[in-house]
PDB file of C-alpha atoms in Angstrom:
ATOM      1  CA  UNK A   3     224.018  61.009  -9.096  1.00  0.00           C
ATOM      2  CA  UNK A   4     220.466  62.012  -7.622  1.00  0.00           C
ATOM      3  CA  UNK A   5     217.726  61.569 -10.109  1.00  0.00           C
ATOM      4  CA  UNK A   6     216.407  64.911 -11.442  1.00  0.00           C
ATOM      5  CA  UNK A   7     212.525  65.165 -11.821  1.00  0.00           C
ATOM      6  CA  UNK A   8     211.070  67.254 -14.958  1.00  0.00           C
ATOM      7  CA  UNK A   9     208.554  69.943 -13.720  1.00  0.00           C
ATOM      8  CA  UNK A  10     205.308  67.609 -14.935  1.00  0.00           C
ATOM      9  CA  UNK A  11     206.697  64.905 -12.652  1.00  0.00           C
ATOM     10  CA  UNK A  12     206.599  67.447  -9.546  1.00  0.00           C
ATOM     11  CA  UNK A  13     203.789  68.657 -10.496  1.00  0.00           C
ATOM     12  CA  UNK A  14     202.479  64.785 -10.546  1.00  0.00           C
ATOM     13  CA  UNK A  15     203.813  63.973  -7.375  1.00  0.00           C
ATOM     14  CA  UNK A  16     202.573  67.179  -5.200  1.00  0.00           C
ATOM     15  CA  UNK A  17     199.141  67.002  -7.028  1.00  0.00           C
ATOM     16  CA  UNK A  18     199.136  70.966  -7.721  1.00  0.00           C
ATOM     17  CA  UNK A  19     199.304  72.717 -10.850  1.00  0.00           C
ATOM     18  CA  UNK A  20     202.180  74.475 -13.078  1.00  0.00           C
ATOM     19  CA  UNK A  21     202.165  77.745 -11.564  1.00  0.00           C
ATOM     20  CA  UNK A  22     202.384  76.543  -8.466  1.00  0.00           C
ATOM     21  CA  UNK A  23     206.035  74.892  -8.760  1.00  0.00           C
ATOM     22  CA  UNK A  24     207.358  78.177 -10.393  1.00  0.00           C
ATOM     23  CA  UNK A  25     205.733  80.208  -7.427  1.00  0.00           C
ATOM     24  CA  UNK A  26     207.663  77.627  -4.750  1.00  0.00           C
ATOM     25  CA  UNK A  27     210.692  77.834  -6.902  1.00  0.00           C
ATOM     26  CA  UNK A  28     210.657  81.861  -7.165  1.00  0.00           C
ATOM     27  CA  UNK A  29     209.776  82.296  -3.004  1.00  0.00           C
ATOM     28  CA  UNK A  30     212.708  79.003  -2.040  1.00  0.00           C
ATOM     29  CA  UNK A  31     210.115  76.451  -1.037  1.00  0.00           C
ATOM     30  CA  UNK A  32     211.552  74.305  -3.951  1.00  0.00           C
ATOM     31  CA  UNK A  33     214.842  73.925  -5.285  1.00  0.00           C
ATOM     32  CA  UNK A  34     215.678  73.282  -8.406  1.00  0.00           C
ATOM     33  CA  UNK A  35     218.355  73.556 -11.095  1.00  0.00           C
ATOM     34  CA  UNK A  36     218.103  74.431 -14.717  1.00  0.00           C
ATOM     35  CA  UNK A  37     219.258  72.402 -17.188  1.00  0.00           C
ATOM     36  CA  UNK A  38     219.069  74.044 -20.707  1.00  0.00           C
ATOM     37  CA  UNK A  39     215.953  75.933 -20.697  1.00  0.00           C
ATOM     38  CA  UNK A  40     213.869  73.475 -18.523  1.00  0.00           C
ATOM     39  CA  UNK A  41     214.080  73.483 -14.490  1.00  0.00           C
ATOM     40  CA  UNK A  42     215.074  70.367 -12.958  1.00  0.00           C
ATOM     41  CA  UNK A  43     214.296  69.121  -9.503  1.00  0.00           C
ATOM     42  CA  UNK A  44     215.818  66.592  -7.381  1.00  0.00           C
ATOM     43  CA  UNK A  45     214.078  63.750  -6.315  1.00  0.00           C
ATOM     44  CA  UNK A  46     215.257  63.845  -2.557  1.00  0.00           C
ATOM     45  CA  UNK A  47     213.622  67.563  -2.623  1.00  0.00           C
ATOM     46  CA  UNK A  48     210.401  66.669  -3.970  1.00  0.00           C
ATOM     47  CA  UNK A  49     209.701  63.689  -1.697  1.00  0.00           C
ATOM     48  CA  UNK A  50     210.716  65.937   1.799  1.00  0.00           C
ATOM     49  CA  UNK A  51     207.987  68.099   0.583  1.00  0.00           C
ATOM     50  CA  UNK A  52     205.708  65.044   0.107  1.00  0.00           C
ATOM     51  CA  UNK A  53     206.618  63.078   3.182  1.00  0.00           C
ATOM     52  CA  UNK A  54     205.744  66.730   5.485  1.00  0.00           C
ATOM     53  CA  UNK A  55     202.673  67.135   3.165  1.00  0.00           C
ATOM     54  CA  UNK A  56     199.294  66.211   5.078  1.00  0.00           C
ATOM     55  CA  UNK A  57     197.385  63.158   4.374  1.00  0.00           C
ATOM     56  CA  UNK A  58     195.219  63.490   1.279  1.00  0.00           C
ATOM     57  CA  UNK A  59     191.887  64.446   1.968  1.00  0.00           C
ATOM     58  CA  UNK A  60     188.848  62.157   1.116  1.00  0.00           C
ATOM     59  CA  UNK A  61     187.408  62.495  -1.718  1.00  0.00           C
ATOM     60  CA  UNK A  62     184.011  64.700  -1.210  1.00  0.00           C
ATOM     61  CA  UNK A  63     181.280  63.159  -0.243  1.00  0.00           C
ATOM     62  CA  UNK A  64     177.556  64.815  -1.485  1.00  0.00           C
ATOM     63  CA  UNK A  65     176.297  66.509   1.321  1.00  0.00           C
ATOM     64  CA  UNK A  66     174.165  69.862   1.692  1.00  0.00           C
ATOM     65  CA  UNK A  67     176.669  71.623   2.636  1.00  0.00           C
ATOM     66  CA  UNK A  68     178.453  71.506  -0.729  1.00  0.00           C
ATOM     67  CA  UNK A  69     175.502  72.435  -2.732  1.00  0.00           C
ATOM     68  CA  UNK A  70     175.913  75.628  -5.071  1.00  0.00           C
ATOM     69  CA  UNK A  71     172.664  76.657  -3.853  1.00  0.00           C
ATOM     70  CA  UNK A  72     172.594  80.165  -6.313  1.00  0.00           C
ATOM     71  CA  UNK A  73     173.810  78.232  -9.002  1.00  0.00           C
ATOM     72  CA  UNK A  74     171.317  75.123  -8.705  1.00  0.00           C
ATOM     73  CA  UNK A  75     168.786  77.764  -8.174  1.00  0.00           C
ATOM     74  CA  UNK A  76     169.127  79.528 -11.377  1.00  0.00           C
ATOM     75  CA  UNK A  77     169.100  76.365 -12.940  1.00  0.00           C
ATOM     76  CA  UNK A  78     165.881  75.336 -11.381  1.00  0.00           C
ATOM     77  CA  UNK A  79     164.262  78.572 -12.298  1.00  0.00           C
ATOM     78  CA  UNK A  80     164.990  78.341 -15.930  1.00  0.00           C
ATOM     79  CA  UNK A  81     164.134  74.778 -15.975  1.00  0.00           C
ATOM     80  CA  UNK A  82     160.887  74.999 -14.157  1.00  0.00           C
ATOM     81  CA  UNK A  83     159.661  78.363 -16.274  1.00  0.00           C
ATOM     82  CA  UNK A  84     160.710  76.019 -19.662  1.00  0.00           C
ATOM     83  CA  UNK A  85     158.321  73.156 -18.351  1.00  0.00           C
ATOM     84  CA  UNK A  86     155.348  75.413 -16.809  1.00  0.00           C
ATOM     85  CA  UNK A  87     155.597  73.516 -13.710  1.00  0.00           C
ATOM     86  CA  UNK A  88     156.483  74.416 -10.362  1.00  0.00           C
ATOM     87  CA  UNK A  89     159.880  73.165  -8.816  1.00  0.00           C
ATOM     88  CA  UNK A  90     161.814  73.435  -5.869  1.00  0.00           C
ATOM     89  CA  UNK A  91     165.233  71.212  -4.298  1.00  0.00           C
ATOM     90  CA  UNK A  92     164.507  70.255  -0.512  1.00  0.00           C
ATOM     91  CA  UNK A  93     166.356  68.443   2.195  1.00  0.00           C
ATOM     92  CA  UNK A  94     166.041  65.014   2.891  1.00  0.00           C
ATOM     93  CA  UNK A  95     163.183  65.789   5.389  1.00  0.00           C
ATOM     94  CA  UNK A  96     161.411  67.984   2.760  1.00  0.00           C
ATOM     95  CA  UNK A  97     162.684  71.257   4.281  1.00  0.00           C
ATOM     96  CA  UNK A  98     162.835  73.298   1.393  1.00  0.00           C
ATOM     97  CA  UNK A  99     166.774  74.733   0.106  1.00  0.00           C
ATOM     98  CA  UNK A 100     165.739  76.780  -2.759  1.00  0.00           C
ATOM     99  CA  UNK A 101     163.057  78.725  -3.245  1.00  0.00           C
ATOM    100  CA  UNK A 102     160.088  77.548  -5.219  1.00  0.00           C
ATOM    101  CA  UNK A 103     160.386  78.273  -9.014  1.00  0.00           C
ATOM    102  CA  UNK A 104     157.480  78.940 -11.148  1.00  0.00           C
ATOM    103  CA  UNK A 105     154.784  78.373  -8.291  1.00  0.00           C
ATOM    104  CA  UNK A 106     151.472  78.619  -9.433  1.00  0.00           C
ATOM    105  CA  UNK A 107     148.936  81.139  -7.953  1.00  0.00           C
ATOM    106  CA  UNK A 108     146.887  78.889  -5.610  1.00  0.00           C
ATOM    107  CA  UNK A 109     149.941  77.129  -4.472  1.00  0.00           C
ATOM    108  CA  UNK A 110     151.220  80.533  -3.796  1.00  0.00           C
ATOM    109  CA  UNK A 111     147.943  81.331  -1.367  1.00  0.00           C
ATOM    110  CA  UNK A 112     148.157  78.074   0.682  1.00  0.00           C
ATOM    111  CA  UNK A 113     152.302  78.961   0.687  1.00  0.00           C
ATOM    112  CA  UNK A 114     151.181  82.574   2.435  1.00  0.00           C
ATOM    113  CA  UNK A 115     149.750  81.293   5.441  1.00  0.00           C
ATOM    114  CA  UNK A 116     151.868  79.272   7.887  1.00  0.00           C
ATOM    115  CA  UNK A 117     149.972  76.565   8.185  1.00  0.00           C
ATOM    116  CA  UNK A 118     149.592  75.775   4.489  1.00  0.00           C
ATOM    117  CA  UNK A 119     153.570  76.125   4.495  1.00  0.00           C
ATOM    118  CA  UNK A 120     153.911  73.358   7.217  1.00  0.00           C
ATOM    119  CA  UNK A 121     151.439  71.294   4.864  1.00  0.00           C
ATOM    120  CA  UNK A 122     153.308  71.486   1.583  1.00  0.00           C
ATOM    121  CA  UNK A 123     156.481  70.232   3.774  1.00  0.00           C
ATOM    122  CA  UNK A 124     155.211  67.651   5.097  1.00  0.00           C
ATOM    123  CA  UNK A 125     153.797  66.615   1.459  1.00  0.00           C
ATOM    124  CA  UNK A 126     157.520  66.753   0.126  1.00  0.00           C
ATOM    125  CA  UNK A 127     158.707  65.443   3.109  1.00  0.00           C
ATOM    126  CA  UNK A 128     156.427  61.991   2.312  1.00  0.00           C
ATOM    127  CA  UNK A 129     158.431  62.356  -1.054  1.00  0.00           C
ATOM    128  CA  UNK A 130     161.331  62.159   0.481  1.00  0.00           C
ATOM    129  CA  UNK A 131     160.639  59.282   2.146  1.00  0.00           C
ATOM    130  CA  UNK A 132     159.139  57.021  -0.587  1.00  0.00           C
ATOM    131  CA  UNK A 133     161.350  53.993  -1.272  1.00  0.00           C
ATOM    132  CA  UNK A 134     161.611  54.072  -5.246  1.00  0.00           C
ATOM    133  CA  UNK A 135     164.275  55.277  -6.574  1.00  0.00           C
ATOM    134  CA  UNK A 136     163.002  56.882  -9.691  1.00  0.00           C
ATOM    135  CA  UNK A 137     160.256  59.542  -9.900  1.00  0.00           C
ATOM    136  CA  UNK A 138     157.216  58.474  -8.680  1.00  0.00           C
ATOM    137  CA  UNK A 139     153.745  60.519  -8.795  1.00  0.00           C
ATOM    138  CA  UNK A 140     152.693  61.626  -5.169  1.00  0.00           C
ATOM    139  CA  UNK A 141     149.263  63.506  -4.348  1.00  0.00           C
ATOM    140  CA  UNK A 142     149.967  66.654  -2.519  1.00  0.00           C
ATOM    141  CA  UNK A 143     147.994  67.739   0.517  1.00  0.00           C
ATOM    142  CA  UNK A 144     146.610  70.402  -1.946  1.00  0.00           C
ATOM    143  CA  UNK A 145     145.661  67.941  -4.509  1.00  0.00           C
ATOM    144  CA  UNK A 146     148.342  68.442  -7.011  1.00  0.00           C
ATOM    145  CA  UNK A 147     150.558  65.524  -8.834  1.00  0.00           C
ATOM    146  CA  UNK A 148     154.203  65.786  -7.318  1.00  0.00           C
ATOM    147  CA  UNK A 149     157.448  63.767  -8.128  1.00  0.00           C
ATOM    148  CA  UNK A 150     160.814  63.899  -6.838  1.00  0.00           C
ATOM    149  CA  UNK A 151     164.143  62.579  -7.676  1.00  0.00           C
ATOM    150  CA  UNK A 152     167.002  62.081  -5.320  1.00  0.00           C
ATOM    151  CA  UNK A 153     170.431  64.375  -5.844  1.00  0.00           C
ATOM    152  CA  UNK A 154     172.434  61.387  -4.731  1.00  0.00           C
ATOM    153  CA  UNK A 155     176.153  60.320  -5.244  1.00  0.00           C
ATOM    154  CA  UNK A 156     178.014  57.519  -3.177  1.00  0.00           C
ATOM    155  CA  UNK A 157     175.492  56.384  -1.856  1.00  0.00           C
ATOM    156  CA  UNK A 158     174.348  59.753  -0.010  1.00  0.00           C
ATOM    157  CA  UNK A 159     171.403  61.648  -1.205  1.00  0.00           C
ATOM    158  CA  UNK A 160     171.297  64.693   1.131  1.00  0.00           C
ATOM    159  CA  UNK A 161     168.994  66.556  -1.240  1.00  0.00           C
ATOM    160  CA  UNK A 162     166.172  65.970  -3.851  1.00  0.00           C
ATOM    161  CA  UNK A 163     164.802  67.589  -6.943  1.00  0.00           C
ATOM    162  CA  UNK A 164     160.568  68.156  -6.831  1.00  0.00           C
ATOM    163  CA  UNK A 165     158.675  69.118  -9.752  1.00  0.00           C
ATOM    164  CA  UNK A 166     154.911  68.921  -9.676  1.00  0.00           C
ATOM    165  CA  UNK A 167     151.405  71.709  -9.431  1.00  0.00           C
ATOM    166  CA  UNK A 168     149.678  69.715 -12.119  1.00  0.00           C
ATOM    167  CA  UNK A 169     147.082  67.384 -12.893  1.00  0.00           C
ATOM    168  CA  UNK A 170     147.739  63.653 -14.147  1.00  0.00           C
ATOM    169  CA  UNK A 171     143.712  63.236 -15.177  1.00  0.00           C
ATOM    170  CA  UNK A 172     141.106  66.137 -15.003  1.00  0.00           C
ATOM    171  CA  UNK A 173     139.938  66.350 -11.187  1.00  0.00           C
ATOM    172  CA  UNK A 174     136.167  65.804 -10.657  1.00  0.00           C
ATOM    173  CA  UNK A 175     134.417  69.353 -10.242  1.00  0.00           C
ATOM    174  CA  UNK A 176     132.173  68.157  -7.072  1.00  0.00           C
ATOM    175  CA  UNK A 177     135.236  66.512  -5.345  1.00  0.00           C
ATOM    176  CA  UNK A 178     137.629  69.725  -6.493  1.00  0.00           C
ATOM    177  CA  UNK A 179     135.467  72.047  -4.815  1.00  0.00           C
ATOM    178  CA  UNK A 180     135.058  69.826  -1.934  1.00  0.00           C
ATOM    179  CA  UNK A 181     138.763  70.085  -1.905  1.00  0.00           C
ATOM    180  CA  UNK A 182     138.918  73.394  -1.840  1.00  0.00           C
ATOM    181  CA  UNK A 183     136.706  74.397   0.663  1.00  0.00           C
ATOM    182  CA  UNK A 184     138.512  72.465   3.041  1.00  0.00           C
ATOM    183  CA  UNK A 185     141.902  73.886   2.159  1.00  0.00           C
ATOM    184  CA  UNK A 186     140.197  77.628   2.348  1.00  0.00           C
ATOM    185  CA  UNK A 187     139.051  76.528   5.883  1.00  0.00           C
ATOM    186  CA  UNK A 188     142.281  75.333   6.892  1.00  0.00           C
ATOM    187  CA  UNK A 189     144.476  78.067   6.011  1.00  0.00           C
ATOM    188  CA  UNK A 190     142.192  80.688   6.546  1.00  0.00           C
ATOM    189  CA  UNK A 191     141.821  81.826   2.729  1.00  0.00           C
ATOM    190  CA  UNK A 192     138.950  82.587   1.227  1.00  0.00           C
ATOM    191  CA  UNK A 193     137.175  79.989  -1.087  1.00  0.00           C
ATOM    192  CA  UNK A 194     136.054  82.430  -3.751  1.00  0.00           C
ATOM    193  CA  UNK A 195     139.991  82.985  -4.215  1.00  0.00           C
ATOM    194  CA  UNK A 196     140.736  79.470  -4.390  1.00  0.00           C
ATOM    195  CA  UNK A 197     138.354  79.111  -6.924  1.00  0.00           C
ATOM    196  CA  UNK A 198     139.338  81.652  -8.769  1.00  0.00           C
ATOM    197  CA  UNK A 199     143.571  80.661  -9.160  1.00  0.00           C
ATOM    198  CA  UNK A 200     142.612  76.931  -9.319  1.00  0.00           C
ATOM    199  CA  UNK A 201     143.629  75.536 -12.567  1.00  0.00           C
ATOM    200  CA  UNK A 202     142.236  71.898 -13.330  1.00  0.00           C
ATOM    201  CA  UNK A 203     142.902  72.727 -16.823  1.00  0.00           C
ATOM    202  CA  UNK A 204     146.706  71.781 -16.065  1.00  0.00           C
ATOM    203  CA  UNK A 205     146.497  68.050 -17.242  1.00  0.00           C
ATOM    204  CA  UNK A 206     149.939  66.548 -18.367  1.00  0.00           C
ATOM    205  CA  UNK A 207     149.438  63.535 -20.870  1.00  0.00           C
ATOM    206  CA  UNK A 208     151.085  60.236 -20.109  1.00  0.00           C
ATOM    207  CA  UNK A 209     153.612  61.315 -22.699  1.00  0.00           C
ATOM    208  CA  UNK A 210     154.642  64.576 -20.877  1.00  0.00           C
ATOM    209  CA  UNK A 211     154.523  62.943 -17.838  1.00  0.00           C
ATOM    210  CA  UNK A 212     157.101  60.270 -18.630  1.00  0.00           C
ATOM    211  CA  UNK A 213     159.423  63.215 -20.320  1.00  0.00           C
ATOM    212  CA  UNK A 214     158.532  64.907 -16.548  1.00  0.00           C
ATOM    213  CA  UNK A 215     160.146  61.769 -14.487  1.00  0.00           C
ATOM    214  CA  UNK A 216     163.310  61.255 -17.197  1.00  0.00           C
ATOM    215  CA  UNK A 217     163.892  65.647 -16.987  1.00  0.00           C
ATOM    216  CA  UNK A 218     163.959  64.975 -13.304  1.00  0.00           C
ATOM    217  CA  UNK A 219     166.221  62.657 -12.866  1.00  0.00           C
ATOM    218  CA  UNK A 220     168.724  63.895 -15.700  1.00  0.00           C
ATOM    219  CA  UNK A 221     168.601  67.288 -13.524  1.00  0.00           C
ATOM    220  CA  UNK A 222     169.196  65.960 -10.046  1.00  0.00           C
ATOM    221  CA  UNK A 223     172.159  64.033 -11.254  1.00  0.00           C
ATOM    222  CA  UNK A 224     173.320  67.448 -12.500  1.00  0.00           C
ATOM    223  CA  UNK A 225     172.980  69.096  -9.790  1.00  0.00           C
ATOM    224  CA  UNK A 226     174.660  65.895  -8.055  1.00  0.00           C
ATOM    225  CA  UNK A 227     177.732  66.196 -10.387  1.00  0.00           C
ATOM    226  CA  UNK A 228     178.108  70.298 -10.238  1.00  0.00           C
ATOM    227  CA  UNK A 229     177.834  70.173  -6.372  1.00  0.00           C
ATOM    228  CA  UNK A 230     180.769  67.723  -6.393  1.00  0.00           C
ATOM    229  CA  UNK A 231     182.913  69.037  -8.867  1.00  0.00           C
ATOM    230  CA  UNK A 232     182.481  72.271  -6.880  1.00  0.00           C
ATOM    231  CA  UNK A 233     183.452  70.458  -3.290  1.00  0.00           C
ATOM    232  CA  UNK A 234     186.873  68.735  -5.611  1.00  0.00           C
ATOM    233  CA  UNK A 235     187.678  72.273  -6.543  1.00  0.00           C
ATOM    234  CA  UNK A 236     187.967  73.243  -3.116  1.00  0.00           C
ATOM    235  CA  UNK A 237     189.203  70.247  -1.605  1.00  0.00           C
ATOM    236  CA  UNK A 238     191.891  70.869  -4.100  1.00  0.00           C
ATOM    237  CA  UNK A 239     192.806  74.747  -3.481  1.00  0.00           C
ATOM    238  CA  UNK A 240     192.740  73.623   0.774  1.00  0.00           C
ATOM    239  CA  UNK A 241     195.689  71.081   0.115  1.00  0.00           C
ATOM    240  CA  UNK A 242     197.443  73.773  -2.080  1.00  0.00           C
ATOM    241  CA  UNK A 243     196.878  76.173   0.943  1.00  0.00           C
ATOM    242  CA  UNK A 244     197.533  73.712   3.324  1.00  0.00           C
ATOM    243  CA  UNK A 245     200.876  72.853   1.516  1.00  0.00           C
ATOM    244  CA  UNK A 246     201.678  76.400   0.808  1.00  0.00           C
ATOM    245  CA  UNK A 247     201.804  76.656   4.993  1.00  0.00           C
ATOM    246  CA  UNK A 248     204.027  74.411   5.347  1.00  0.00           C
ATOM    247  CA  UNK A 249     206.159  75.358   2.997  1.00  0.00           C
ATOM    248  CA  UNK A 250     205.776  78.971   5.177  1.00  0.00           C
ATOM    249  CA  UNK A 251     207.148  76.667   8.204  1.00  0.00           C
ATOM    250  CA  UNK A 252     210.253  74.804   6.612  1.00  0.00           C
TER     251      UNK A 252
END
């Protein structure tokens, strides 16, 4: 007598979810016979749908592709605004993803002109390229204290969290206004606006600065874990569609 699977054993074996079985047994795709008040299905029918199912899919790996860039970007805002520092998720050549979240008002200036655009990405994309794997404090082309952690999983990290426009120690006025003169000349901006949205008031403390580099990395591997629980989801409704079309075929 052929063995008889209960529906949580189909359901086991074809990897899809309750509804689904009752669906295939309503439209024929499955066969099944009741016994009492619970469906039954025979082995021999289970496994033919198996053995014509196609090979599993990988499981995802983290790449941009796959990132919930609205969702990670409403994250990043909130997060950012909480903080009172800028932020912003870039690739893995420091081309930016999101857009920047709480930029300041002289980052903003140097981010109007092209040029100063070009600059800030080539600052994250030094980031990028640093070989620690925890946050690390970078100097930014502007001046500012920058640190980035990578959105990594499997050993790919397609992405990375920044987080800086702050000071670590207050700058020195002579060499700040140095600074800023040559940025003004640079990007074309004037120096009396520069001047004027400059903050070198905005010194973290050592304390606030380690909280910085733990908040970063907590976040990126957030954003790591969303981004792949998003690409499971729909590797998961593709083999239901993909099995539902064969089904269509049989």
């Amino acid at each position: 007598m052929e063995e008889l699977l209960t529906a949580k054993q189909v359901q086991e074996h074809l990897q899809v979810d309750r509804t689904t079985i009752y669906r295939m047994l309503k439209d024929g795709r499955l066969q099944g016979v009741k016994v009492g008040q619970q469906w039954r299905f025979p082995r021999s029918e289970v496994e033919g749908i198996v053995s014509a199912t196609p090979p599993e899919r990988e499981s995802p790996q983290l790449s941009r592709e796959i990132l919930p860039i609205h969702c990670l970007q409403s994250i990043q805002d909130v997060s950012a605004e909480t903080v009172e520092i800028g932020a912003i998720i870039t690739d893995d050549e420091g081309l930016p993803i999101t857009e920047i979240s709480n930029s300041c008002t002289f980052c903003n200036l140097i981010l109007s002109t092209e040029s100063g655009k070009q600059a800030c990405i080539e600052s994250w994309r030094k980031l990028a390229h640093q070989h620690e794997k925890l946050p690390q404090f970078f100097t930014c082309h502007a001046g500012f204290q920058y640190a980035r952690a990578r959105i990594e999983a499997g050993g790919e990290a397609p992405a990375m969290f920044v987080a800086g426009q702050f000071f670590t120690s207050p700058p020195d006025t002579a060499v700040r206004r140095a600074q800023i003169e040559q940025l003004a000349a640079r990007h074309g901006l004037e120096v009396a606006e520069l001047t004027a949205a400059d903050r070198p008031q905005h010194v973290l403390s050592q304390a606030t600065q380690a909280k910085i580099s733990i908040w970063l990395q907590k976040l990126a591997d957030t954003f790591a874990l969303i981004s792949l629980e998003r690409a499971d989801m729909l590797n998961r409704l593709q083999r239901i569609a993909d099995l539902s079309g064969l089904m269509r075929e049989t």
